[in-house]
Coordinates of C-alpha atoms in Angstrom, one line a residue:
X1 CA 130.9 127.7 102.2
X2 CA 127.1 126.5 102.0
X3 CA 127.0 122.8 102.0
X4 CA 125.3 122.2 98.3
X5 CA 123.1 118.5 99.3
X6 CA 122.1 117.7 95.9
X7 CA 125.6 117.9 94.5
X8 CA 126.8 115.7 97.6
X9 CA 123.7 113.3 96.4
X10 CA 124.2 113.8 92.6
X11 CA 128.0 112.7 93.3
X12 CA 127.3 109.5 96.3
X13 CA 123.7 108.4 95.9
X14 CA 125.3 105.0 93.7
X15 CA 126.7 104.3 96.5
X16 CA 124.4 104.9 99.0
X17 CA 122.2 102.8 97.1
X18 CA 124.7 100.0 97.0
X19 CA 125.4 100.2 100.6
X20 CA 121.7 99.8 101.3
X21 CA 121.5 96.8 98.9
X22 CA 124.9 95.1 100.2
X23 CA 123.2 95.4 103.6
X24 CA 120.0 94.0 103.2
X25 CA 121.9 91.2 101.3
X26 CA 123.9 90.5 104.5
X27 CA 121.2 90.9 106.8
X28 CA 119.1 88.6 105.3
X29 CA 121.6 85.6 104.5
X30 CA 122.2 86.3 108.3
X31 CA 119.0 85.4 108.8
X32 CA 117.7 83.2 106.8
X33 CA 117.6 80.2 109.4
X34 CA 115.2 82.2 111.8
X35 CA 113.5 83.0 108.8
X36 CA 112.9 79.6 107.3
X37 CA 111.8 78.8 111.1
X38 CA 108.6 80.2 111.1
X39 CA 108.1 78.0 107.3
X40 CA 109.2 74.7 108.7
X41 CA 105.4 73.1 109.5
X42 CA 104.5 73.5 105.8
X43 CA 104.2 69.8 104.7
X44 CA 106.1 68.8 101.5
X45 CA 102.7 68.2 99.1
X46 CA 102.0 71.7 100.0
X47 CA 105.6 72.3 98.8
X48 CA 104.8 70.5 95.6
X49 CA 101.7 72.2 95.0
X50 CA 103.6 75.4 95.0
X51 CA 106.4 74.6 93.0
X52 CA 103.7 73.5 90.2
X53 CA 102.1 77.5 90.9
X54 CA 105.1 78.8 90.4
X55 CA 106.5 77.3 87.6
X56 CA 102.7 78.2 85.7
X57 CA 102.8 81.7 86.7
X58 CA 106.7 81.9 85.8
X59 CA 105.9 80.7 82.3
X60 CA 103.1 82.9 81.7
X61 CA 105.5 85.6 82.6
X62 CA 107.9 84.6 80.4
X63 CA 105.5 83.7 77.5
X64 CA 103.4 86.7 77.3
X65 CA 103.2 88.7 74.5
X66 CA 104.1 92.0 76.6
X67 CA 106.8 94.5 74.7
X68 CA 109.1 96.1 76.2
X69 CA 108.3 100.0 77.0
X70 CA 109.2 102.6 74.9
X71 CA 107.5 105.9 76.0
X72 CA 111.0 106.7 77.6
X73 CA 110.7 106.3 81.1
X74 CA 112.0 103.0 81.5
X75 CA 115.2 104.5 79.2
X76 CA 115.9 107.1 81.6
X77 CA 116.0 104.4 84.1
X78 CA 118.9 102.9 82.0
X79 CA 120.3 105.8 81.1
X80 CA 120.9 106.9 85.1
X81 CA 122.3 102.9 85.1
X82 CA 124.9 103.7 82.1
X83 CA 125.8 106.7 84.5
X84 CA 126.5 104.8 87.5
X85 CA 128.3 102.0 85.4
X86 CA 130.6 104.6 83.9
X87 CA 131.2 106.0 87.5
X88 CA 129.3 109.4 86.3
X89 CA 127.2 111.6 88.5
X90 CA 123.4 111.2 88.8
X91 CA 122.2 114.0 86.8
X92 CA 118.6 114.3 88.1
X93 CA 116.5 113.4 90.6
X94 CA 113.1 113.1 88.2
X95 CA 112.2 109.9 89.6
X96 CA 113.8 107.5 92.2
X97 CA 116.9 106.0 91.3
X98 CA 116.8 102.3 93.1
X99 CA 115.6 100.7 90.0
X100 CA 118.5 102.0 88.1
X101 CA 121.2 100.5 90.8
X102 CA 119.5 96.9 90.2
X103 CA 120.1 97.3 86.2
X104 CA 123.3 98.4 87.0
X105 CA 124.1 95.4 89.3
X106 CA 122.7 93.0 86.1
X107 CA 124.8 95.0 83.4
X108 CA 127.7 94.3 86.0
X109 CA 127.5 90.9 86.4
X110 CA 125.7 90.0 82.9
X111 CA 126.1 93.2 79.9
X112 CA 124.9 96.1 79.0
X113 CA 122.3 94.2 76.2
X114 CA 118.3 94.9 76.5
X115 CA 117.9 91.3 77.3
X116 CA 119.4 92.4 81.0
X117 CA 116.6 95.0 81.1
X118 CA 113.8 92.8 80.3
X119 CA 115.0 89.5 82.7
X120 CA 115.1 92.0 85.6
X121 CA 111.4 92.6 85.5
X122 CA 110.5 88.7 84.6
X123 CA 112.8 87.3 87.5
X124 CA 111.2 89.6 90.3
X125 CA 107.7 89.3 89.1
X126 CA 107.8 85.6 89.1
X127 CA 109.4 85.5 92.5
X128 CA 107.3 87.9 94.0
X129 CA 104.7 84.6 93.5
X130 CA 106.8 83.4 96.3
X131 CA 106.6 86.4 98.6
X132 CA 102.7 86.3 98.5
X133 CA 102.5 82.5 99.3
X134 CA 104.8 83.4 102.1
X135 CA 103.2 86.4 103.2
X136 CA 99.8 84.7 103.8
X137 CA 101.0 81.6 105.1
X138 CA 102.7 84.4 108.0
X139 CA 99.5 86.0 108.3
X140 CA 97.1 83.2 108.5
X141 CA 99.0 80.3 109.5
X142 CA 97.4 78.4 107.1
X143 CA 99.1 76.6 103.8
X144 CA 95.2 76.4 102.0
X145 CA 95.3 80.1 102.1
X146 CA 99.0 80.6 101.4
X147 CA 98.2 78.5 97.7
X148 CA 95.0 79.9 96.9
X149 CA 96.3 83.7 97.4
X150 CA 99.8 82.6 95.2
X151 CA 97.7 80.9 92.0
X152 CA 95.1 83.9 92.7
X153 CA 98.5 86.7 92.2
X154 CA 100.2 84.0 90.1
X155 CA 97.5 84.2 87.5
X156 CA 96.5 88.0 88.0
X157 CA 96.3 89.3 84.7
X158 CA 98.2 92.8 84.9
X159 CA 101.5 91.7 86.3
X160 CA 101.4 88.9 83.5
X161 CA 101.0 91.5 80.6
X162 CA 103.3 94.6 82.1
X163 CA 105.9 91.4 82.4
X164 CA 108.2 92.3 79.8
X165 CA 106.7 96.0 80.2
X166 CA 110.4 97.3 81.7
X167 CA 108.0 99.2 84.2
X168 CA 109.7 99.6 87.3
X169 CA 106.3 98.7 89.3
X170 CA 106.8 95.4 88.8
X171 CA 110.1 94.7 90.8
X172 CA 109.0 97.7 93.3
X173 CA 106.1 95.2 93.8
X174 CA 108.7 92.7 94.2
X175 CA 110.7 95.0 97.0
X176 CA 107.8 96.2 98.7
X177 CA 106.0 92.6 99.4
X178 CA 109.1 91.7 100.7
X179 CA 109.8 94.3 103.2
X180 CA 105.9 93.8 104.3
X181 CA 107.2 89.8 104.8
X182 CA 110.2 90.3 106.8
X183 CA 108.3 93.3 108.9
X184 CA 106.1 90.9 110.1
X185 CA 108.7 88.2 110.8
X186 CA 110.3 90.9 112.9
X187 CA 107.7 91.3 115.1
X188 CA 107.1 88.0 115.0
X189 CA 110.4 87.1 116.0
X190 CA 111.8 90.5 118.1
X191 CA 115.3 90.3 116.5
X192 CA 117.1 93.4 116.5
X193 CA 119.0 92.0 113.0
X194 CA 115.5 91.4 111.4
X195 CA 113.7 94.9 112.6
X196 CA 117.0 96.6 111.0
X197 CA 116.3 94.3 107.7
X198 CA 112.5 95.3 107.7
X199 CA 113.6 99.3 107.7
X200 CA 116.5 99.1 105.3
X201 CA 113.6 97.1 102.7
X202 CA 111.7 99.6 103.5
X203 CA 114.0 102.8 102.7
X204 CA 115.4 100.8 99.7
X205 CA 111.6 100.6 98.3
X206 CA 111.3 104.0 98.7
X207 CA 114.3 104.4 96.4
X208 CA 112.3 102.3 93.7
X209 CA 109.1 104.2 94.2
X210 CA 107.9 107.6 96.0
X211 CA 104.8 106.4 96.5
X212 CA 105.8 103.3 98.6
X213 CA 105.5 105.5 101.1
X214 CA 101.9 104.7 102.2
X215 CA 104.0 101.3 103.6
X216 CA 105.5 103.7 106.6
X217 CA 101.8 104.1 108.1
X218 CA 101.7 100.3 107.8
X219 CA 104.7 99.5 109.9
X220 CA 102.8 102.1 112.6
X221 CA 100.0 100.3 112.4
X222 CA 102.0 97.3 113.1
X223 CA 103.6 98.5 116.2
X224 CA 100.4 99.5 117.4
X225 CA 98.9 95.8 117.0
X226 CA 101.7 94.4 118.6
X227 CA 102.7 97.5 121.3
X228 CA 102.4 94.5 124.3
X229 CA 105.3 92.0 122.4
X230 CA 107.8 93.9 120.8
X231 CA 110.5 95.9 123.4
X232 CA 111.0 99.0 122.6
X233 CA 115.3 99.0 123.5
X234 CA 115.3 96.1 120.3
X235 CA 114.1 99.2 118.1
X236 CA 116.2 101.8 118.8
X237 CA 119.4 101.0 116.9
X238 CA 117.7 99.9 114.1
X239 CA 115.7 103.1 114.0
X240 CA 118.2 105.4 114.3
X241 CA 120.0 103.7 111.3
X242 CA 116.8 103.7 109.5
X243 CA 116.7 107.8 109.9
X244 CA 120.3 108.0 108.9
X245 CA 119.5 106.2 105.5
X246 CA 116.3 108.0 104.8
X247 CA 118.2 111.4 104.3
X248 CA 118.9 110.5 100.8
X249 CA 114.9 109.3 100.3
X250 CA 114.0 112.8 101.6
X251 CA 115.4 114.5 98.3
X252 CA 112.7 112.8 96.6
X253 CA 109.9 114.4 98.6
X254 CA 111.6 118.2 99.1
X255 CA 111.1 118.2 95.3
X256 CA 107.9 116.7 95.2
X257 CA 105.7 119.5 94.1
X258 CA 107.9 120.9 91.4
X259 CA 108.7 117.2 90.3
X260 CA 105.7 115.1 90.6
X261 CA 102.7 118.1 90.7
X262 CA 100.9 119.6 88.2
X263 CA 102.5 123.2 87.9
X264 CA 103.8 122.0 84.7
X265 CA 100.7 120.0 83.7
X266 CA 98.3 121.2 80.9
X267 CA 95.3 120.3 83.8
X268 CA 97.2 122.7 86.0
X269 CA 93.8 124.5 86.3
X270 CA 91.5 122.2 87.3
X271 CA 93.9 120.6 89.7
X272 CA 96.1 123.4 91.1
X273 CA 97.5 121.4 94.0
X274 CA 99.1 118.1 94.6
X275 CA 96.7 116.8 96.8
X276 CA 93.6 117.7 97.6
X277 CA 90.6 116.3 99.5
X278 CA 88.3 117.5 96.8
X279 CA 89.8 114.8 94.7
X280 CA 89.2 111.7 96.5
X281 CA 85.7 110.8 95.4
X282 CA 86.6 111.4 91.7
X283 CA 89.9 109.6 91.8
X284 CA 88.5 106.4 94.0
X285 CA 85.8 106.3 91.0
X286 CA 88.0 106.6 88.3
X287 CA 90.5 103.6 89.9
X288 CA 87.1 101.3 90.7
X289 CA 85.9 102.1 87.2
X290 CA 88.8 100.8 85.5
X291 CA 88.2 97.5 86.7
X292 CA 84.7 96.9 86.9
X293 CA 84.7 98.2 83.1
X294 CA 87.5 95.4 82.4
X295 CA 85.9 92.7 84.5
X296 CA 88.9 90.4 82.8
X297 CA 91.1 92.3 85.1
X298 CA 89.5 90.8 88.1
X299 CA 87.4 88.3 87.6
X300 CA 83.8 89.2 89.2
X301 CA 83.4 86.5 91.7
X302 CA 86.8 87.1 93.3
X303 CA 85.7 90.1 94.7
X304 CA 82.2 88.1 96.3
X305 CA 85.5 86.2 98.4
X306 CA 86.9 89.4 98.8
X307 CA 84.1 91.0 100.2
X308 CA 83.4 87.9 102.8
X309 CA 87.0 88.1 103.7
X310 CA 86.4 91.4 105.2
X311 CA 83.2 90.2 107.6
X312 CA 86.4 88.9 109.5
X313 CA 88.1 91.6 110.4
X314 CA 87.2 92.1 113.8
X315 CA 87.6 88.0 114.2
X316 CA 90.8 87.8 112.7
X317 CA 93.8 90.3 113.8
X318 CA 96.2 89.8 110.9
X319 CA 93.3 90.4 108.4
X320 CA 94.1 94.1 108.9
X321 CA 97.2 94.7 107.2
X322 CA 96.2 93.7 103.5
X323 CA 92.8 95.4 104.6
X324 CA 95.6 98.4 105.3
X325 CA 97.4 98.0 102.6
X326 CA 94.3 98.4 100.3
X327 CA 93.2 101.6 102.0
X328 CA 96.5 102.9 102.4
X329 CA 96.4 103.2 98.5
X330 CA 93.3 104.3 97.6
X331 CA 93.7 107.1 100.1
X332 CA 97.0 108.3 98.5
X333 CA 95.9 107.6 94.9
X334 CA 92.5 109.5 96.1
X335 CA 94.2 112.7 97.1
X336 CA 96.7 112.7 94.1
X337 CA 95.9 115.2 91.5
X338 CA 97.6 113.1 88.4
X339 CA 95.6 109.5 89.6
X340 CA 92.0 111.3 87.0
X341 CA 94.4 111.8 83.8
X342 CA 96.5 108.5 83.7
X343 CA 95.6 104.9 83.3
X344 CA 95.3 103.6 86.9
X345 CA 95.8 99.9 86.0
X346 CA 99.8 101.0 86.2
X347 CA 99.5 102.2 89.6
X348 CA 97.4 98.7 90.7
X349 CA 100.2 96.4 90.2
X350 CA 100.9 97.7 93.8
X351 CA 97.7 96.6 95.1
X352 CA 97.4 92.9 93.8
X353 CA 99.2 91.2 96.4
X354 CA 97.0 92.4 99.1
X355 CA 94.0 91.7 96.9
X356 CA 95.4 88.2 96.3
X357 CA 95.6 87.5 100.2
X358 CA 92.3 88.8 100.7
X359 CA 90.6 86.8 97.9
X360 CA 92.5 83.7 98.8
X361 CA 91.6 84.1 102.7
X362 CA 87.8 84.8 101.8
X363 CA 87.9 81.4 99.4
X364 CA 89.3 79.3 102.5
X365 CA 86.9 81.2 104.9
X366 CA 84.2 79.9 102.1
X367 CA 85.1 76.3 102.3
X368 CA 85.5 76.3 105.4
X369 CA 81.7 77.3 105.9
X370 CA 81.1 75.1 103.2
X371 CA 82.7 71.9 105.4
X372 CA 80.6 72.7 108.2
X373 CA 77.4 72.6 106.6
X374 CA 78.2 69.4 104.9
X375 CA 79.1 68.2 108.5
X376 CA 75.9 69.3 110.0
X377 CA 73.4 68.2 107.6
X378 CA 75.0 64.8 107.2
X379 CA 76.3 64.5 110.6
X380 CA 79.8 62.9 109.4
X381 CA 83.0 64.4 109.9
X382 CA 85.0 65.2 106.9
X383 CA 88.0 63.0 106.6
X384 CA 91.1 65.0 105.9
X385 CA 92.0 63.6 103.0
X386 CA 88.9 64.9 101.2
X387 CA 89.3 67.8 103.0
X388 CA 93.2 68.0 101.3
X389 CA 91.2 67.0 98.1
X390 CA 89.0 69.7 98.2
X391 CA 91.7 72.6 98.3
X392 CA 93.0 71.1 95.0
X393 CA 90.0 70.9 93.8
X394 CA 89.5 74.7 94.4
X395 CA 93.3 75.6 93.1
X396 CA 91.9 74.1 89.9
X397 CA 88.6 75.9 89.5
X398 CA 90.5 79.1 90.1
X399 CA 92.9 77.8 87.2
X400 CA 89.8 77.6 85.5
X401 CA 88.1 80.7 86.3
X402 CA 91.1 82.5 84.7
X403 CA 90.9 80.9 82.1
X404 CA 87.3 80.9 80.9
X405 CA 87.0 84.7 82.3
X406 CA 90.5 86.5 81.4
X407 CA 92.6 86.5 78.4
X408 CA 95.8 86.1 80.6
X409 CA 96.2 82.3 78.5
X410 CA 96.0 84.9 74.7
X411 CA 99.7 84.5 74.0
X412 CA 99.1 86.1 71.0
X413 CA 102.4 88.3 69.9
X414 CA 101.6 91.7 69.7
X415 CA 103.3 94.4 67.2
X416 CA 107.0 95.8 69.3
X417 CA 108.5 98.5 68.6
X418 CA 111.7 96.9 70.5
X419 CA 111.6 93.8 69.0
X420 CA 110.9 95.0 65.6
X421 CA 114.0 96.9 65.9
X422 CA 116.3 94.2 67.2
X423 CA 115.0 92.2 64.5
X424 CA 116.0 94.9 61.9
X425 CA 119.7 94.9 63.5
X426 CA 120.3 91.3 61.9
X427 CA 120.4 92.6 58.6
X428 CA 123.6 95.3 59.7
X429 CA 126.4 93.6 59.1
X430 CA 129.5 93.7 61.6
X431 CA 131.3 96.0 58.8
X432 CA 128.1 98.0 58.1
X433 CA 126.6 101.4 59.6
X434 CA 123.0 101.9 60.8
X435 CA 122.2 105.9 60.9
X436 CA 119.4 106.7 63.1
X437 CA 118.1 110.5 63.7
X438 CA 119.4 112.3 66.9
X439 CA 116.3 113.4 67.6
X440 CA 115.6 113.7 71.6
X441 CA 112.0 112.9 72.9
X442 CA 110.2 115.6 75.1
X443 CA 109.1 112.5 77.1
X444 CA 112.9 110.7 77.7
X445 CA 115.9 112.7 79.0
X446 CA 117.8 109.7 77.0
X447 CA 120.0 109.8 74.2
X448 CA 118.3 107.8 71.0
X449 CA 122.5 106.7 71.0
X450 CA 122.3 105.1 74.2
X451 CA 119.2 103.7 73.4
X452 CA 120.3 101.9 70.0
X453 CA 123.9 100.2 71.3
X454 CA 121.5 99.2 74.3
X455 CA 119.1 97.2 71.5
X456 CA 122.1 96.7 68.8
X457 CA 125.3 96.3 71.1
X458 CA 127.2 94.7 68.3
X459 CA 126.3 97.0 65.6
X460 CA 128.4 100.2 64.8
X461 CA 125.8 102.9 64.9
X462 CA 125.7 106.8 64.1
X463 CA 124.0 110.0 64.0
X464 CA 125.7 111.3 60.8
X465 CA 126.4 110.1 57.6
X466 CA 129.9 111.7 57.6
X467 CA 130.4 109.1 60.5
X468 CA 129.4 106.6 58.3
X469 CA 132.2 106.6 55.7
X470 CA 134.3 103.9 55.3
X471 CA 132.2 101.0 56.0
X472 CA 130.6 98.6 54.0
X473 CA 127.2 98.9 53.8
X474 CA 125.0 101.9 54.8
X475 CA 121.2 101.6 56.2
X476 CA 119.2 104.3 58.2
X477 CA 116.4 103.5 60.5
X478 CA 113.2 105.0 60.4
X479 CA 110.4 105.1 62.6
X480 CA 107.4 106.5 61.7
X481 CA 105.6 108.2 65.1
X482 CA 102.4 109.1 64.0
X483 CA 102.0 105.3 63.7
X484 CA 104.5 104.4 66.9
X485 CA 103.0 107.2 69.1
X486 CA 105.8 108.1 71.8
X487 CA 109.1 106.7 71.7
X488 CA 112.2 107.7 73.1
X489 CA 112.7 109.3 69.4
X490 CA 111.6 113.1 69.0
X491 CA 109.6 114.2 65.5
X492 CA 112.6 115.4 63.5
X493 CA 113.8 113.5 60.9
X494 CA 116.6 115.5 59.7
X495 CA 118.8 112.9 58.1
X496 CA 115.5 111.2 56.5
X497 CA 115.5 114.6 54.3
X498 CA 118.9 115.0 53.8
X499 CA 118.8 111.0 52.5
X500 CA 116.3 111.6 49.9
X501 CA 117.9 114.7 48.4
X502 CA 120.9 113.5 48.2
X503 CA 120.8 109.1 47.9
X504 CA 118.7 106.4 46.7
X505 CA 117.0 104.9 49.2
X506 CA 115.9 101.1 49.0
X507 CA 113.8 99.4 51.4
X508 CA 114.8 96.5 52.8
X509 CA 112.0 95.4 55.0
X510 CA 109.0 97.4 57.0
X511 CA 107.7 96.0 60.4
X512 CA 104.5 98.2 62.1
X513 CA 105.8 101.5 62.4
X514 CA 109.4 100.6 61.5
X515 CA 111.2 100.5 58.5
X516 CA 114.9 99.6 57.1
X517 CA 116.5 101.7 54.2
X518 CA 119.5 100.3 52.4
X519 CA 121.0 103.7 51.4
X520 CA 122.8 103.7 47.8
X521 CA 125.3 106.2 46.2

């Protein structure tokens, strides 16, 4: 009998996932002492001064006027998490399946209610804040650098607007900062416990995202900086465990081509191939030009610090792996034939935290120069508490060079297609029935049923209006898509017909493209 692998993953890949989680949970509370070790020289102001970072950027996050997705992606996401809930089989293996297991853990311990969807993303954005003050306080050694790369990231403007987005780059951001964090602590530290935590992060941010795998060249690189300190018996174990879990991750990439290339795709001519070199000039140029034609993505004299961080690298070791980082992606997104025909702005949330460390190094590299002018022309020494001064009085021009520059402080609501709906559910009574169309999307393998009691848990919902008899009050949903583009609706609107044949229909309120019938006899 041939050993089927996909049914064995189809049937176990839940708890495979949960294994790995559980794990790095363990790991890490194990730890977290030798961890917090390498923090302990951080002095309480500049404590303070990050608290106040990260309570700004955590309410911009939470304030935004971002909507939740609804092109479908992020339902299949929660549809694979309904699955895993229910103890059903993963039924495909379109895209990675790590951010389903975290919405399953949340609709575990919390419910199965949108609201649990759109916290996941706000909650690891905001604390991915933390990682990046972290992270450059571990590469530098420096707490100046540490606070201006957090407010920098803190105050980016894309992972502020994609906040309540449901996109699952946002917490794979969130997985894959961390795993750079503790890597480095590792090597740092040559713990056997804390290399086996850096690999398990790593395979379980693979499971969020294929394309975290430009991180595995990192840790190389790595190993190759630091091939005189770490001991080589301290990596085996761990290694051989890291293997053993990235059978499962290898699915992902056996099916690559038929999954993620463009075989299917309508620009299958002009790109036949996943990746090609003949696509890395175009592609580079099509990611750069997205930002320098939005220069309220980054604001322009951030990348004058970024560019003077870089006259360091030879100087300063450390400098390389954000420098990595950056290259890393612009070389995969370069050879990828899909990076020319999608917005790349998705795709950068990746990026930012490496940018942020960069920008934040070249700004202390900056005053730094800056301090040793003043010292030379005047020939006074700077006392240190102007010099402490001065780094607050740089956290607050970078507060204001958001501000004047970006329009991450527009809290301005947009229109939501989620929200308008949720909004439209407080008219259905508890006795009630809302009819919506069972009309599948060509862009969501979801159920527009799942989708609804995930919005309206509370409200008794059909597809039929024979499964509507017997209740009090009768109103049908309609969404217009011409006006909504995709949804996680298809185009047919088979009961809307059959309702105007056959009933009265009475509006009871329309919001953008969304509109609530009271249906009469």
């Amino acid at each position: 009998m041939v050993f089927d692998f996909q049914s064995f993953l189809s049937s176990n890949l839940f708890y495979i996932l949960l294994v790995n989680f559980v794990l790095i949970c363990i790991l890490l509370i194990l730890n977290i002492r030798d961890i917090a070790s390498l923090f302990k020289k951080i002095k309480i102001h500049v404590w303070i001064a990050f608290i106040l970072i990260f309570v700004f950027g955590s309410y911009l996050r939470f304030a935004s006027p971002g909507c939740g997705a609804h092109d479908g992606l992020c339902w299949d996401y929660v549809k694979t998490s309904v699955n895993m809930l229910e103890g059903q089989p993963v039924e495909d293996f379109w895209h990675p399946k790590g951010y389903s297991l975290l919405m399953t853990i949340g609709f575990f311990f919390f419910d199965s209610a949108y609201n649990t969807i759109l916290y996941l993303n706000l909650v690891f954005s905001s604390l991915t804040i933390f990682i990046v003050f972290l992270l450059a306080y571990i590469l530098f050694k420096r707490e100046d650098v540490a606070l201006f790369s957090s407010l920098i990231y803190s105050l980016f403007p894309m992972p502020i607007l994609y906040a309540k987005s449901n996109v699952s780059e946002l917490t794979s951001v969130f997985f894959i900062t961390l795993t750079v964090l503790v890597y480095l602590i590792s090597l740092r530290l040559e713990k056997r416990s804390l290399y086996l935590l850096s690999f398990l992060l790593l395979v379980f941010s693979l499971h969020m995202r294929t394309d975290n795998s430009i991180f595995v060249p990192l840790f190389i690189i790595g190993f190759i900086l630091n091939r005189n300190k770490f001991q080589i018996k301290k990596l085996m174990i761990p290694l051989v465990i890291f293997l053993v879990f990235m059978i499962p991750v290898s699915y992902y990439y056996i099916i690559g081509d038929d999954t993620y290339g463009p075989s299917r795709d309508p620009h299958y001519e002009e790109r036949p191939t996943t990746f090609s070199l003949g696509y890395l000039i175009p592609n580079i140029q099509h990611h750069l030009s997205a930002n320098l034609a939005e220069p309220g993505v980054y604001p322009t004299i951030l990348y004058v610090f970024l560019l003077f961080s870089l006259l360091f690298v030879l100087k300063e070791r450390n400098i390389i792996f954000p420098v990595s980082w950056i290259i890393l992606f612009f070389l995969f997104y370069g050879l990828y034939w899909a990076t020319l025909y999608t917005s790349p702005q998705l795709y950068q949330l990746t990026l930012q935290p490496a940018l942020a460390i960069l920008m934040g190094y070249g700004i202390f590299k900056a005053k730094n120069l800056g301090e040793r002018v003043i010292e030379n022309m005047s020939s006074l020494k700077i006392p240190y508490v102007v010099k402490s001064a001065g780094v607050f009085v740089i956290l607050l021009l970078i507060l204001f060079l958001f501000h004047s520059s970006t329009n991450v402080f527009a809290l301005e609501k947009q229109d939501c297609l989620i929200e308008h709906i949720i909004y439209f559910g407080g008219y259905v009574g508890d006795d009630d029935c809302l009819l919506i169309e069972n009309s599948h999307s060509n862009y969501c393998m979801c159920s527009p049923i799942m989708v609804m009691k995930i919005l309206l848990p509370d409200k008794y919902i059909n597809m039929s209006l024979p499964g509507c008899e017997n209740r009090d009050g009768v109103y049908y949903l309609y969404i217009n898509h011409k006006m909504c583009d995709t949804t996680f609706f298809g185009y047919e609107r088979l009961i809307f017909g059959q309702l105007e044949k056959e009933h009265t229909l009475e509006i009871v309120e329309e919001r953008g493209c969304v509109s609530l019938y009271k249906i009469g006899g």
